[in-house]
Amino acid sequence: MGRLLPVTLAVCMNANGIYIFRAPENIECFPTQAYFMFLLAVFYLLWDIPLNPYPSCFRGLVKPVSVIIEFLVAVVMIEFLMADFWCPLQAKFVAFVPKIPDYINDAMNTIGVDAGNVTDYLEILKSEEALIASSYTLSAFFLLSILHACRVVDYRLLRCGVETFAVDIKKRTTKFAIGLLPITSQEMNRRRSRRRGSNSSESSFELENE
């Protein structure tokens, strides 16, 4: 699993338009909310996969070096996914949606069916609102899919009801919050063990004096 700090830093840099290796050529894909939704999906994806590009014999490097390497790998992957995958895909998808009525009309005319009523109703797909909604739909599809694939949420629990699904999300959120503070949890366990040890030593000392 990628470390939280380098991945978060790489995502924040990309969200603020700071690029190290390359910037996206098509700037029409942001600053819409769909861009940031897909960027959030990339964050969960990179956080869930290992970002160690070097062999296992080099994994004993000191922590600052390994963090820097993971940060650079995260920056490369984020800039590649956003510039060469998301922006071209979003541009082509948004350009395809307004052509759907024409494609349906041509297909219906080929088989000799009058689809005037259907195509007139689908003319709404050529509106600006429909184009924005299609962009959000595409980014939401990737975000929800990656959240389920990375086991951030489990949509299968919806079969058991919304309440069960909400309880599971609460448990996962609590586990995530505890995982962000590993030092604090370890210190608490150490203090508890010290207290138990001191109490047991005091009780044994009292028994010996008796």
mmCIF file of N, CA and C in Angstrom, residues 80-183:
data_model
loop_
_atom_site.group_PDB
_atom_site.id
_atom_site.type_symbol
_atom_site.label_atom_id
_atom_site.label_comp_id
_atom_site.label_asym_id
_atom_site.label_seq_id
_atom_site.Cartn_x
_atom_site.Cartn_y
_atom_site.Cartn_z
ATOM 1 N N PHE A 80 0.509 11.177 -15.640
ATOM 2 C CA PHE A 80 0.218 10.345 -16.810
ATOM 3 C C PHE A 80 -1.277 10.039 -16.907
ATOM 4 N N LEU A 81 -1.881 9.634 -15.788
ATOM 5 C CA LEU A 81 -3.300 9.272 -15.800
ATOM 6 C C LEU A 81 -4.184 10.476 -16.108
ATOM 7 N N MET A 82 -3.824 11.643 -15.593
ATOM 8 C CA MET A 82 -4.661 12.810 -15.824
ATOM 9 C C MET A 82 -4.473 13.376 -17.224
ATOM 10 N N ALA A 83 -3.231 13.409 -17.714
ATOM 11 C CA ALA A 83 -2.953 14.037 -19.006
ATOM 12 C C ALA A 83 -3.227 13.105 -20.178
ATOM 13 N N ASP A 84 -2.889 11.828 -20.039
ATOM 14 C CA ASP A 84 -2.988 10.900 -21.166
ATOM 15 C C ASP A 84 -4.198 9.976 -21.091
ATOM 16 N N PHE A 85 -4.886 9.979 -19.987
ATOM 17 C CA PHE A 85 -6.069 9.110 -19.874
ATOM 18 C C PHE A 85 -7.345 9.919 -19.644
ATOM 19 N N TRP A 86 -7.396 10.652 -18.536
ATOM 20 C CA TRP A 86 -8.643 11.305 -18.187
ATOM 21 C C TRP A 86 -9.021 12.430 -19.152
ATOM 22 N N CYS A 87 -8.122 13.360 -19.398
ATOM 23 C CA CYS A 87 -8.463 14.504 -20.250
ATOM 24 C C CYS A 87 -8.870 14.080 -21.665
ATOM 25 N N PRO A 88 -8.127 13.198 -22.350
ATOM 26 C CA PRO A 88 -8.595 12.751 -23.674
ATOM 27 C C PRO A 88 -9.907 11.972 -23.610
ATOM 28 N N LEU A 89 -10.051 11.120 -22.584
ATOM 29 C CA LEU A 89 -11.282 10.333 -22.468
ATOM 30 C C LEU A 89 -12.480 11.230 -22.227
ATOM 31 N N GLN A 90 -12.329 12.198 -21.335
ATOM 32 C CA GLN A 90 -13.438 13.100 -21.052
ATOM 33 C C GLN A 90 -13.805 13.933 -22.277
ATOM 34 N N ALA A 91 -12.798 14.422 -23.001
ATOM 35 C CA ALA A 91 -13.077 15.233 -24.183
ATOM 36 C C ALA A 91 -13.815 14.423 -25.248
ATOM 37 N N LYS A 92 -13.389 13.182 -25.482
ATOM 38 C CA LYS A 92 -14.051 12.349 -26.491
ATOM 39 C C LYS A 92 -15.445 11.925 -26.048
ATOM 40 N N PHE A 93 -15.595 11.652 -24.756
ATOM 41 C CA PHE A 93 -16.913 11.234 -24.267
ATOM 42 C C PHE A 93 -17.917 12.382 -24.353
ATOM 43 N N VAL A 94 -17.477 13.589 -23.959
ATOM 44 C CA VAL A 94 -18.361 14.752 -24.028
ATOM 45 C C VAL A 94 -18.678 15.100 -25.482
ATOM 46 N N ALA A 95 -17.732 14.869 -26.395
ATOM 47 C CA ALA A 95 -18.003 15.121 -27.812
ATOM 48 C C ALA A 95 -18.914 14.056 -28.418
ATOM 49 N N PHE A 96 -18.913 12.856 -27.821
ATOM 50 C CA PHE A 96 -19.747 11.774 -28.348
ATOM 51 C C PHE A 96 -21.211 11.907 -27.939
ATOM 52 N N VAL A 97 -21.460 12.391 -26.745
ATOM 53 C CA VAL A 97 -22.833 12.453 -26.225
ATOM 54 C C VAL A 97 -23.771 13.257 -27.129
ATOM 55 N N PRO A 98 -23.402 14.455 -27.618
ATOM 56 C CA PRO A 98 -24.343 15.189 -28.489
ATOM 57 C C PRO A 98 -24.615 14.501 -29.828
ATOM 58 N N LYS A 99 -23.779 13.564 -30.233
ATOM 59 C CA LYS A 99 -23.968 12.882 -31.510
ATOM 60 C C LYS A 99 -24.880 11.661 -31.402
ATOM 61 N N ILE A 100 -25.280 11.316 -30.184
ATOM 62 C CA ILE A 100 -26.134 10.141 -30.002
ATOM 63 C C ILE A 100 -27.453 10.257 -30.765
ATOM 64 N N PRO A 101 -28.152 11.407 -30.714
ATOM 65 C CA PRO A 101 -29.409 11.488 -31.492
ATOM 66 C C PRO A 101 -29.204 11.273 -32.995
ATOM 67 N N ASP A 102 -28.105 11.810 -33.538
ATOM 68 C CA ASP A 102 -27.844 11.643 -34.972
ATOM 69 C C ASP A 102 -27.549 10.190 -35.306
ATOM 70 N N TYR A 103 -26.787 9.513 -34.441
ATOM 71 C CA TYR A 103 -26.491 8.100 -34.678
ATOM 72 C C TYR A 103 -27.769 7.257 -34.647
ATOM 73 N N ILE A 104 -28.633 7.547 -33.687
ATOM 74 C CA ILE A 104 -29.884 6.790 -33.589
ATOM 75 C C ILE A 104 -30.773 7.054 -34.798
ATOM 76 N N ASN A 105 -30.812 8.306 -35.234
ATOM 77 C CA ASN A 105 -31.633 8.654 -36.398
ATOM 78 C C ASN A 105 -31.127 7.954 -37.651
ATOM 79 N N ASP A 106 -29.808 7.930 -37.846
ATOM 80 C CA ASP A 106 -29.243 7.253 -39.022
ATOM 81 C C ASP A 106 -29.508 5.752 -38.972
ATOM 82 N N ALA A 107 -29.375 5.170 -37.779
ATOM 83 C CA ALA A 107 -29.610 3.732 -37.661
ATOM 84 C C ALA A 107 -31.073 3.382 -37.934
ATOM 85 N N MET A 108 -31.981 4.214 -37.449
ATOM 86 C CA MET A 108 -33.408 3.950 -37.675
ATOM 87 C C MET A 108 -33.778 4.142 -39.138
ATOM 88 N N ASN A 109 -33.217 5.161 -39.786
ATOM 89 C CA ASN A 109 -33.503 5.387 -41.205
ATOM 90 C C ASN A 109 -32.963 4.266 -42.076
ATOM 91 N N THR A 110 -31.877 3.643 -41.623
ATOM 92 C CA THR A 110 -31.312 2.539 -42.398
ATOM 93 C C THR A 110 -32.264 1.361 -42.478
ATOM 94 N N ILE A 111 -32.980 1.105 -41.393
ATOM 95 C CA ILE A 111 -33.926 -0.024 -41.384
ATOM 96 C C ILE A 111 -35.341 0.422 -41.736
ATOM 97 N N GLY A 112 -35.480 1.692 -42.149
ATOM 98 C CA GLY A 112 -36.767 2.186 -42.602
ATOM 99 C C GLY A 112 -37.747 2.528 -41.516
ATOM 100 N N VAL A 113 -37.265 2.935 -40.361
ATOM 101 C CA VAL A 113 -38.141 3.296 -39.235
ATOM 102 C C VAL A 113 -38.007 4.795 -38.985
ATOM 103 N N ASP A 114 -39.145 5.442 -38.836
ATOM 104 C CA ASP A 114 -39.149 6.868 -38.543
ATOM 105 C C ASP A 114 -38.936 7.076 -37.040
ATOM 106 N N ALA A 115 -37.793 7.661 -36.688
ATOM 107 C CA ALA A 115 -37.462 7.875 -35.269
ATOM 108 C C ALA A 115 -37.456 9.345 -34.926
ATOM 109 N N GLY A 116 -38.310 10.103 -35.600
ATOM 110 C CA GLY A 116 -38.337 11.540 -35.361
ATOM 111 C C GLY A 116 -38.697 11.896 -33.935
ATOM 112 N N ASN A 117 -39.694 11.217 -33.375
ATOM 113 C CA ASN A 117 -40.107 11.519 -32.001
ATOM 114 C C ASN A 117 -39.007 11.197 -30.996
ATOM 115 N N VAL A 118 -38.308 10.100 -31.227
ATOM 116 C CA VAL A 118 -37.239 9.708 -30.308
ATOM 117 C C VAL A 118 -36.067 10.673 -30.388
ATOM 118 N N THR A 119 -35.655 10.990 -31.602
ATOM 119 C CA THR A 119 -34.512 11.889 -31.762
ATOM 120 C C THR A 119 -34.829 13.298 -31.273
ATOM 121 N N ASP A 120 -36.069 13.743 -31.435
ATOM 122 C CA ASP A 120 -36.446 15.060 -30.919
ATOM 123 C C ASP A 120 -36.345 15.095 -29.393
ATOM 124 N N TYR A 121 -36.722 13.988 -28.775
ATOM 125 C CA TYR A 121 -36.617 13.924 -27.317
ATOM 126 C C TYR A 121 -35.153 13.878 -26.870
ATOM 127 N N LEU A 122 -34.302 13.232 -27.669
ATOM 128 C CA LEU A 122 -32.886 13.108 -27.317
ATOM 129 C C LEU A 122 -32.069 14.349 -27.657
ATOM 130 N N GLU A 123 -32.706 15.347 -28.237
ATOM 131 C CA GLU A 123 -31.991 16.591 -28.544
ATOM 132 C C GLU A 123 -31.488 17.278 -27.276
ATOM 133 N N ILE A 124 -32.049 16.885 -26.134
ATOM 134 C CA ILE A 124 -31.596 17.460 -24.865
ATOM 135 C C ILE A 124 -30.138 17.117 -24.583
ATOM 136 N N LEU A 125 -29.655 16.029 -25.201
ATOM 137 C CA LEU A 125 -28.262 15.636 -25.000
ATOM 138 C C LEU A 125 -27.282 16.632 -25.602
ATOM 139 N N LYS A 126 -27.763 17.535 -26.443
ATOM 140 C CA LYS A 126 -26.895 18.540 -27.050
ATOM 141 C C LYS A 126 -26.804 19.810 -26.213
ATOM 142 N N SER A 127 -27.531 19.871 -25.120
ATOM 143 C CA SER A 127 -27.505 21.053 -24.263
ATOM 144 C C SER A 127 -26.241 21.057 -23.405
ATOM 145 N N GLU A 128 -25.908 22.223 -22.899
ATOM 146 C CA GLU A 128 -24.713 22.349 -22.064
ATOM 147 C C GLU A 128 -24.875 21.606 -20.743
ATOM 148 N N GLU A 129 -26.081 21.593 -20.209
ATOM 149 C CA GLU A 129 -26.321 20.875 -18.960
ATOM 150 C C GLU A 129 -26.083 19.388 -19.132
ATOM 151 N N ALA A 130 -26.483 18.854 -20.277
ATOM 152 C CA ALA A 130 -26.272 17.428 -20.525
ATOM 153 C C ALA A 130 -24.786 17.103 -20.657
ATOM 154 N N LEU A 131 -24.022 17.996 -21.244
ATOM 155 C CA LEU A 131 -22.585 17.766 -21.384
ATOM 156 C C LEU A 131 -21.894 17.785 -20.024
ATOM 157 N N ILE A 132 -22.305 18.708 -19.174
ATOM 158 C CA ILE A 132 -21.724 18.760 -17.824
ATOM 159 C C ILE A 132 -22.112 17.518 -17.032
ATOM 160 N N ALA A 133 -23.368 17.108 -17.153
ATOM 161 C CA ALA A 133 -23.825 15.906 -16.443
ATOM 162 C C ALA A 133 -23.103 14.662 -16.943
ATOM 163 N N SER A 134 -22.830 14.583 -18.228
ATOM 164 C CA SER A 134 -22.103 13.427 -18.762
ATOM 165 C C SER A 134 -20.677 13.368 -18.232
ATOM 166 N N SER A 135 -20.053 14.535 -18.069
ATOM 167 C CA SER A 135 -18.699 14.558 -17.504
ATOM 168 C C SER A 135 -18.699 14.099 -16.056
ATOM 169 N N TYR A 136 -19.685 14.559 -15.281
ATOM 170 C CA TYR A 136 -19.789 14.131 -13.889
ATOM 171 C C TYR A 136 -20.113 12.644 -13.787
ATOM 172 N N THR A 137 -20.949 12.166 -14.683
ATOM 173 C CA THR A 137 -21.310 10.749 -14.678
ATOM 174 C C THR A 137 -20.090 9.877 -14.945
ATOM 175 N N LEU A 138 -19.254 10.293 -15.890
ATOM 176 C CA LEU A 138 -18.050 9.522 -16.209
ATOM 177 C C LEU A 138 -17.091 9.480 -15.031
ATOM 178 N N SER A 139 -16.847 10.625 -14.403
ATOM 179 C CA SER A 139 -15.929 10.664 -13.263
ATOM 180 C C SER A 139 -16.507 9.919 -12.066
ATOM 181 N N ALA A 140 -17.812 10.022 -11.846
ATOM 182 C CA ALA A 140 -18.440 9.299 -10.741
ATOM 183 C C ALA A 140 -18.364 7.791 -10.952
ATOM 184 N N PHE A 141 -18.464 7.360 -12.196
ATOM 185 C CA PHE A 141 -18.345 5.931 -12.497
ATOM 186 C C PHE A 141 -16.975 5.405 -12.073
ATOM 187 N N PHE A 142 -15.913 6.119 -12.432
ATOM 188 C CA PHE A 142 -14.572 5.686 -12.059
ATOM 189 C C PHE A 142 -14.369 5.768 -10.546
ATOM 190 N N LEU A 143 -14.867 6.820 -9.927
ATOM 191 C CA LEU A 143 -14.680 6.982 -8.489
ATOM 192 C C LEU A 143 -15.366 5.875 -7.712
ATOM 193 N N LEU A 144 -16.622 5.598 -8.024
ATOM 194 C CA LEU A 144 -17.359 4.559 -7.317
ATOM 195 C C LEU A 144 -16.765 3.179 -7.581
ATOM 196 N N SER A 145 -16.304 2.945 -8.795
ATOM 197 C CA SER A 145 -15.709 1.644 -9.123
ATOM 198 C C SER A 145 -14.415 1.420 -8.360
ATOM 199 N N ILE A 146 -13.579 2.455 -8.292
ATOM 200 C CA ILE A 146 -12.301 2.320 -7.597
ATOM 201 C C ILE A 146 -12.519 2.218 -6.088
ATOM 202 N N LEU A 147 -13.486 2.931 -5.556
ATOM 203 C CA LEU A 147 -13.779 2.817 -4.123
ATOM 204 C C LEU A 147 -14.167 1.390 -3.756
ATOM 205 N N HIS A 148 -14.931 0.750 -4.620
ATOM 206 C CA HIS A 148 -15.320 -0.642 -4.356
ATOM 207 C C HIS A 148 -14.140 -1.588 -4.592
ATOM 208 N N ALA A 149 -13.360 -1.343 -5.656
ATOM 209 C CA ALA A 149 -12.229 -2.222 -5.961
ATOM 210 C C ALA A 149 -11.149 -2.146 -4.889
ATOM 211 N N CYS A 150 -10.942 -0.958 -4.326
ATOM 212 C CA CYS A 150 -9.936 -0.784 -3.268
ATOM 213 C C CYS A 150 -10.478 -1.103 -1.885
ATOM 214 N N ARG A 151 -11.717 -1.589 -1.821
ATOM 215 C CA ARG A 151 -12.355 -1.993 -0.565
ATOM 216 C C ARG A 151 -12.528 -0.840 0.416
ATOM 217 N N VAL A 152 -12.681 0.359 -0.141
ATOM 218 C CA VAL A 152 -13.038 1.490 0.707
ATOM 219 C C VAL A 152 -14.495 1.369 1.130
ATOM 220 N N VAL A 153 -15.335 0.935 0.204
ATOM 221 C CA VAL A 153 -16.737 0.627 0.492
ATOM 222 C C VAL A 153 -17.059 -0.723 -0.136
ATOM 223 N N ASP A 154 -18.138 -1.314 0.336
ATOM 224 C CA ASP A 154 -18.592 -2.602 -0.188
ATOM 225 C C ASP A 154 -20.065 -2.461 -0.565
ATOM 226 N N TYR A 155 -20.314 -2.280 -1.859
ATOM 227 C CA TYR A 155 -21.686 -2.066 -2.320
ATOM 228 C C TYR A 155 -22.550 -3.318 -2.205
ATOM 229 N N ARG A 156 -21.927 -4.461 -2.022
ATOM 230 C CA ARG A 156 -22.716 -5.687 -1.874
ATOM 231 C C ARG A 156 -23.564 -5.664 -0.613
ATOM 232 N N LEU A 157 -23.136 -4.851 0.362
ATOM 233 C CA LEU A 157 -23.902 -4.760 1.604
ATOM 234 C C LEU A 157 -25.218 -4.027 1.426
ATOM 235 N N LEU A 158 -25.395 -3.348 0.287
ATOM 236 C CA LEU A 158 -26.675 -2.686 0.033
ATOM 237 C C LEU A 158 -27.807 -3.690 -0.084
ATOM 238 N N ARG A 159 -27.466 -4.932 -0.389
ATOM 239 C CA ARG A 159 -28.499 -5.975 -0.435
ATOM 240 C C ARG A 159 -29.100 -6.217 0.941
ATOM 241 N N CYS A 160 -28.299 -5.954 1.981
ATOM 242 C CA CYS A 160 -28.769 -6.148 3.356
ATOM 243 C C CYS A 160 -29.455 -4.905 3.910
ATOM 244 N N GLY A 161 -29.482 -3.839 3.136
ATOM 245 C CA GLY A 161 -30.135 -2.617 3.584
ATOM 246 C C GLY A 161 -29.167 -1.459 3.708
ATOM 247 N N VAL A 162 -29.712 -0.253 3.670
ATOM 248 C CA VAL A 162 -28.889 0.956 3.752
ATOM 249 C C VAL A 162 -28.253 1.087 5.133
ATOM 250 N N GLU A 163 -28.968 0.656 6.166
ATOM 251 C CA GLU A 163 -28.438 0.769 7.527
ATOM 252 C C GLU A 163 -27.182 -0.083 7.697
ATOM 253 N N THR A 164 -27.201 -1.296 7.166
ATOM 254 C CA THR A 164 -26.019 -2.158 7.231
ATOM 255 C C THR A 164 -24.858 -1.548 6.469
ATOM 256 N N PHE A 165 -25.154 -0.975 5.320
ATOM 257 C CA PHE A 165 -24.117 -0.321 4.516
ATOM 258 C C PHE A 165 -23.519 0.868 5.264
ATOM 259 N N ALA A 166 -24.369 1.663 5.935
ATOM 260 C CA ALA A 166 -23.884 2.819 6.689
ATOM 261 C C ALA A 166 -23.042 2.395 7.886
ATOM 262 N N VAL A 167 -23.423 1.321 8.558
ATOM 263 C CA VAL A 167 -22.640 0.816 9.696
ATOM 264 C C VAL A 167 -21.264 0.349 9.229
ATOM 265 N N ASP A 168 -21.220 -0.296 8.087
ATOM 266 C CA ASP A 168 -19.936 -0.754 7.555
ATOM 267 C C ASP A 168 -19.032 0.419 7.207
ATOM 268 N N ILE A 169 -19.597 1.466 6.630
ATOM 269 C CA ILE A 169 -18.802 2.652 6.310
ATOM 270 C C ILE A 169 -18.271 3.298 7.589
ATOM 271 N N LYS A 170 -19.090 3.324 8.639
ATOM 272 C CA LYS A 170 -18.652 3.881 9.917
ATOM 273 C C LYS A 170 -17.482 3.084 10.488
ATOM 274 N N LYS A 171 -17.550 1.758 10.398
ATOM 275 C CA LYS A 171 -16.462 0.925 10.902
ATOM 276 C C LYS A 171 -15.186 1.145 10.102
ATOM 277 N N ARG A 172 -15.328 1.221 8.795
ATOM 278 C CA ARG A 172 -14.147 1.436 7.956
ATOM 279 C C ARG A 172 -13.526 2.809 8.202
ATOM 280 N N THR A 173 -14.378 3.819 8.421
ATOM 281 C CA THR A 173 -13.872 5.162 8.708
ATOM 282 C C THR A 173 -13.130 5.197 10.035
ATOM 283 N N THR A 174 -13.674 4.526 11.040
ATOM 284 C CA THR A 174 -13.002 4.467 12.338
ATOM 285 C C THR A 174 -11.668 3.742 12.240
ATOM 286 N N LYS A 175 -11.645 2.647 11.497
ATOM 287 C CA LYS A 175 -10.399 1.900 11.302
ATOM 288 C C LYS A 175 -9.376 2.734 10.563
ATOM 289 N N PHE A 176 -9.832 3.515 9.578
ATOM 290 C CA PHE A 176 -8.929 4.380 8.836
ATOM 291 C C PHE A 176 -8.347 5.462 9.731
ATOM 292 N N ALA A 177 -9.188 6.065 10.579
ATOM 293 C CA ALA A 177 -8.717 7.120 11.478
ATOM 294 C C ALA A 177 -7.709 6.585 12.487
ATOM 295 N N ILE A 178 -7.950 5.379 12.977
ATOM 296 C CA ILE A 178 -7.000 4.780 13.919
ATOM 297 C C ILE A 178 -5.684 4.455 13.224
ATOM 298 N N GLY A 179 -5.783 4.024 11.960
ATOM 299 C CA GLY A 179 -4.569 3.707 11.213
ATOM 300 C C GLY A 179 -3.702 4.903 10.940
ATOM 301 N N LEU A 180 -4.286 6.107 10.940
ATOM 302 C CA LEU A 180 -3.493 7.318 10.726
ATOM 303 C C LEU A 180 -2.650 7.684 11.938
ATOM 304 N N LEU A 181 -2.948 7.084 13.093
ATOM 305 C CA LEU A 181 -2.221 7.393 14.317
ATOM 306 C C LEU A 181 -1.599 6.130 14.892
ATOM 307 N N PRO A 182 -0.678 5.499 14.159
ATOM 308 C CA PRO A 182 -0.086 4.256 14.668
ATOM 309 C C PRO A 182 0.801 4.496 15.875
ATOM 310 N N ILE A 183 1.475 5.649 15.932
ATOM 311 C CA ILE A 183 2.374 5.941 17.051
ATOM 312 C C ILE A 183 1.566 6.130 18.332
#
